Amino acid sequence: MRDDVAELLATLPSDADEADRAGPAGAVLETVSMRPVPTGRGRRLWALGSLQARVAAAYALCRARELFAAPEERERLRSEMHLANALRLLDGMGYLRGALVKIGQTLAAYPRIAPDAWVEVLGALHAEAPPMHFSLLREQLRRDLGAEPEQAFGSVETRAFAAASLGQVHRARLRTGEPVAVKVQYPGIARALRADFANARALFRVMPILRERETLAATLENVTTTLLDETDYRREADTADEVRRLLSGLDDVVVPRVHRGHSGDRTLTLDLLEGDHLAAFLAKDPPQEERDRRGAQLLRVAARLYYSGRLLLADPNPGNFLFLPDGRLGVLDFGCYRRFDDADWEAVLLVVRSFRSGWSDFDGVMRTCALLTDEELRDAERMRFHRELCDWTVEPIREDRPFDFGDPDFLDRGFRFIREGAERRWLRQRPVFLWQSRSFYGLRATLFRLRARVNEKRIDDEETARAGV
Amino acid sequence: MRVTEATKERTRRRILRTAARLFRRRGYEGATTRQVARSAGVGAGTLFNYYPSKEALALALVARGLTRGRRRFREERRPGASLAEDLFVLALTALRELEPWRGLVAGTAATALGPAARGAGEAEGERRRHLEEVGAILAARGVADASEAAALHLWWALFLGVLAFWSEDPSPAQEDTLALLDRATRMFAAGLEGGGEEADRA
């Protein structure tokens, strides 16, 4: 080893020292939760820069040590390094909490895209904008709508009734008496998120030993775009209008109207819908027919948006739906949708055509959608995996009969594919398909909880025919 | 001729109104005391009797903003608000009234209002009245009795810090200041009460 390198390494802290200093994840969480949030960009950059330097230094040290280590020792070193860096990252993200934690949360949803230790620690984070008291909310409304809340609205409830992405939602009434939900964003958080993502890109560039670095980078870009979209309330208002238009033909589905005159950059006012979220709905132990009908509504909504609107419900978590007492399904939250561009839509059509003709040109599908190389296409084991995964995906639309989404074996098999694919690092795909997978698994997990039996083939056939797919 | 107190007060107000207009129109750097005196219809000597320097004029404007801010605070504070929320509104209403003088705050007010600048006439009076308001807010909640002097000192330093940040905040509509003020008041309240943030969690 060159003397200057040895000298440099000697100045770096050892793993053990660092791990001791970082402490267990819980202790770190406790520490960072008490730390003030730096608000100036300079301070944020400084904080992240120092974090980046520490992570980079740690990886450099790990690499240097690997040169002299036996193979099994190398694996251990890497694993320890991942954990230590997860803690460092958590520490840094906690300091910059407010927005950067979003990345952690999102990466945690993709097992093994980031190293396991990272996912475990990052999964413990909860991204929440700080709660706003009414005076801060009032100021945000005043700045955004150009009027006192009492002038803009008939009344606004002083306590929030729901948390929203990077803000909170209050019940209110328009001056006409109409009940509305007003979503208000925490001040400065959209810009903070943008700055953090820019900084995070730099952070991820210093991870030389990650084997899936390129996928991670592409994922980060995709995550960045989608989550930044979530902070853009005007865009969300446009999406809400589009979803409302696309679903207007479905009598048993309701999409709240946007009140443009009461919305702005940081405020979004929608019709107020009252009903049960999934947990409350299930707590009433609804009969099977009701569960089936609700399941069909969910699948119909997703299929209509997908085929007729090329719009992907990228975050189909149960909180985004409301079961209204009159039997209608309410669709809420329009911040996390992905739109297919022409190239991505062509990839979708390729899959549809291949499926309809008994998976013809499966290699072509895999090349386009899973980004497989010629060498990977020749890997029989890998191709078996992809084929079985695709078969599982289309299982509910193979036969013209109700499919039991409550069958635990069906869902388990799906998650087994995810686990196997993750372990063998076979889950690479076009970025938009990452969101599709999230959408897909999220929807099926909800249908499982509903224990719904739905003829999805009929819905799929009707919706593809309607859209001319 | 004997100048009555009422006349003095009218003159003082006229000078200040004129200074406000000229500072707004020409900027603090661009306006001179000579121009202020001429526009106000008084001699330069008379102006200096009331305000010994341009900085003193700026400071008087800032002090007036703070006074108005306190008045607005009493109108806008919400019954049943938490300590953090009350302090937030107190500072926010001050910022709103100081908006026309944002550029003046960093250079003049922060130093003249600083804890080290005692006895600076209007500034000192304004500091005292502001802290009396804060003292009343704290007393109403029964906090900071024994350590009130330290708490007030800390609050004043924090408030000046927010003012300094705000005076140079480049974010749109100074939204970073709003976030900073929110976090700062929560931290301060949590320090006095313990768990101030929880109190507002909806």
Short mmCIF file of N, CA and C in Angstrom, two decimals, chain A residues 36-37 39-40 97 128 130-136 138-140 142-143 148 158-160 186-189 191 266, chain B residues 72 76 78 84-85 88-89 92 96 165 171-176 178-180 182-183 186-187 197 199-202:
data_model
loop_
_atom_site.label_atom_id
_atom_site.label_comp_id
_atom_site.label_asym_id
_atom_site.label_seq_id
_atom_site.Cartn_x
_atom_site.Cartn_y
_atom_site.Cartn_z
N PRO A 36 -32.50 20.25 15.96
CA PRO A 36 -33.26 21.19 15.15
C PRO A 36 -33.05 20.94 13.66
N VAL A 37 -34.06 21.30 12.89
CA VAL A 37 -33.95 21.13 11.44
C VAL A 37 -33.24 22.33 10.85
N THR A 39 -32.66 25.01 8.22
CA THR A 39 -33.59 25.46 7.19
C THR A 39 -32.90 26.13 6.02
N GLY A 40 -31.75 26.77 6.27
CA GLY A 40 -31.06 27.43 5.16
C GLY A 40 -30.42 26.40 4.25
N ARG A 97 -34.47 15.86 8.28
CA ARG A 97 -35.82 15.31 8.16
C ARG A 97 -36.79 16.42 7.77
N GLU A 128 -43.05 12.77 8.01
CA GLU A 128 -44.19 13.61 8.37
C GLU A 128 -43.74 15.05 8.34
N PRO A 130 -43.96 18.61 9.87
CA PRO A 130 -44.35 18.97 11.23
C PRO A 130 -45.82 19.37 11.24
N PRO A 131 -46.53 19.10 12.32
CA PRO A 131 -47.94 19.52 12.37
C PRO A 131 -48.02 21.04 12.39
N MET A 132 -49.04 21.57 11.75
CA MET A 132 -49.20 23.04 11.74
C MET A 132 -50.31 23.42 12.71
N HIS A 133 -50.05 24.39 13.57
CA HIS A 133 -51.16 24.92 14.35
C HIS A 133 -51.96 25.84 13.45
N PHE A 134 -53.13 26.25 13.95
CA PHE A 134 -54.04 26.95 13.06
C PHE A 134 -53.48 28.30 12.59
N SER A 135 -52.69 28.94 13.42
CA SER A 135 -52.16 30.25 13.03
C SER A 135 -51.19 30.12 11.85
N LEU A 136 -50.42 29.05 11.84
CA LEU A 136 -49.52 28.83 10.71
C LEU A 136 -50.33 28.45 9.47
N ARG A 138 -53.35 29.33 8.86
CA ARG A 138 -54.02 30.56 8.44
C ARG A 138 -53.07 31.41 7.59
N GLU A 139 -51.81 31.51 8.01
CA GLU A 139 -50.83 32.30 7.28
C GLU A 139 -50.58 31.69 5.90
N GLN A 140 -50.48 30.37 5.86
CA GLN A 140 -50.28 29.70 4.57
C GLN A 140 -51.46 29.98 3.64
N ARG A 142 -53.55 32.48 3.80
CA ARG A 142 -53.56 33.91 3.48
C ARG A 142 -52.58 34.20 2.34
N ARG A 143 -51.39 33.60 2.45
CA ARG A 143 -50.38 33.84 1.42
C ARG A 143 -50.76 33.19 0.09
N GLU A 148 -57.98 36.26 3.99
CA GLU A 148 -58.08 35.60 5.30
C GLU A 148 -58.94 34.36 5.12
N THR A 158 -60.37 24.20 13.03
CA THR A 158 -59.01 24.55 13.47
C THR A 158 -58.11 23.32 13.59
N ARG A 159 -58.69 22.15 13.75
CA ARG A 159 -57.85 20.94 13.86
C ARG A 159 -57.91 20.14 12.58
N ALA A 160 -56.74 19.60 12.22
CA ALA A 160 -56.67 18.80 11.00
C ALA A 160 -57.41 17.48 11.22
N TYR A 186 -46.94 22.33 4.24
CA TYR A 186 -46.06 23.00 5.20
C TYR A 186 -45.14 23.97 4.44
N PRO A 187 -44.89 25.16 5.00
CA PRO A 187 -44.11 26.15 4.24
C PRO A 187 -42.70 25.67 3.88
N GLY A 188 -42.34 25.89 2.64
CA GLY A 188 -40.95 25.65 2.22
C GLY A 188 -40.61 24.19 1.99
N ILE A 189 -41.55 23.29 2.22
CA ILE A 189 -41.17 21.88 2.22
C ILE A 189 -40.94 21.37 0.79
N ARG A 191 -39.57 23.03 -1.66
CA ARG A 191 -38.22 23.43 -2.05
C ARG A 191 -37.18 22.63 -1.29
N ARG A 266 -49.96 25.97 -2.70
CA ARG A 266 -49.77 25.20 -1.45
C ARG A 266 -51.10 24.78 -0.83
N ARG B 72 -51.65 44.12 16.40
CA ARG B 72 -52.25 43.07 15.55
C ARG B 72 -52.27 41.73 16.28
N GLU B 76 -55.30 39.15 16.67
CA GLU B 76 -55.28 37.88 15.93
C GLU B 76 -55.09 36.64 16.78
N ARG B 78 -55.40 33.52 19.04
CA ARG B 78 -56.59 32.66 19.16
C ARG B 78 -56.80 32.26 20.61
N ALA B 84 -46.61 27.96 22.00
CA ALA B 84 -45.86 28.07 20.75
C ALA B 84 -46.65 28.89 19.73
N GLU B 85 -47.95 28.64 19.67
CA GLU B 85 -48.77 29.35 18.68
C GLU B 85 -48.86 30.84 19.00
N PHE B 88 -45.65 32.40 18.11
CA PHE B 88 -45.58 32.43 16.64
C PHE B 88 -46.35 33.63 16.10
N VAL B 89 -47.54 33.82 16.60
CA VAL B 89 -48.38 34.93 16.10
C VAL B 89 -47.76 36.28 16.49
N LEU B 92 -44.94 36.73 14.10
CA LEU B 92 -45.43 36.84 12.72
C LEU B 92 -46.07 38.20 12.46
N ARG B 96 -44.96 40.96 9.71
CA ARG B 96 -45.88 41.49 8.71
C ARG B 96 -45.86 43.03 8.71
N PHE B 165 -32.61 36.52 9.98
CA PHE B 165 -32.78 35.52 8.92
C PHE B 165 -33.77 36.03 7.87
N SER B 171 -36.05 33.05 -0.09
CA SER B 171 -37.09 32.10 -0.53
C SER B 171 -38.37 32.84 -0.91
N PRO B 172 -39.19 32.23 -1.79
CA PRO B 172 -40.41 32.90 -2.24
C PRO B 172 -41.31 33.26 -1.05
N ALA B 173 -41.71 34.53 -1.01
CA ALA B 173 -42.56 35.04 0.08
C ALA B 173 -41.96 34.73 1.45
N GLN B 174 -40.65 34.57 1.48
CA GLN B 174 -39.92 34.26 2.73
C GLN B 174 -40.54 33.07 3.47
N GLU B 175 -40.86 32.04 2.69
CA GLU B 175 -41.51 30.89 3.33
C GLU B 175 -40.55 30.13 4.24
N ASP B 176 -39.24 30.24 3.99
CA ASP B 176 -38.29 29.58 4.89
C ASP B 176 -38.33 30.22 6.28
N LEU B 178 -40.95 31.45 7.62
CA LEU B 178 -42.17 30.94 8.26
C LEU B 178 -41.88 29.59 8.92
N ALA B 179 -41.17 28.73 8.18
CA ALA B 179 -40.83 27.41 8.72
C ALA B 179 -39.88 27.56 9.91
N LEU B 180 -38.92 28.45 9.77
CA LEU B 180 -37.97 28.66 10.86
C LEU B 180 -38.67 29.17 12.12
N ASP B 182 -41.75 28.80 12.91
CA ASP B 182 -42.56 27.71 13.47
C ASP B 182 -41.69 26.79 14.32
N ARG B 183 -40.57 26.37 13.76
CA ARG B 183 -39.71 25.45 14.51
C ARG B 183 -39.12 26.13 15.75
N ARG B 186 -41.72 26.50 18.51
CA ARG B 186 -42.01 25.19 19.10
C ARG B 186 -40.89 24.76 20.04
N MET B 187 -39.66 24.97 19.58
CA MET B 187 -38.52 24.57 20.41
C MET B 187 -38.50 25.37 21.71
N GLU B 197 -44.46 20.55 21.03
CA GLU B 197 -44.88 20.14 19.68
C GLU B 197 -46.11 19.25 19.75
N ALA B 199 -48.46 19.38 21.76
CA ALA B 199 -49.67 20.14 22.06
C ALA B 199 -50.44 20.53 20.80
N ASP B 200 -49.70 20.69 19.70
CA ASP B 200 -50.36 21.15 18.47
C ASP B 200 -50.68 20.01 17.52
N ARG B 201 -50.16 18.83 17.83
CA ARG B 201 -50.35 17.71 16.89
C ARG B 201 -51.84 17.42 16.77
N ALA B 202 -52.32 17.47 15.56
CA ALA B 202 -53.76 17.28 15.37
C ALA B 202 -54.08 15.81 15.28
#
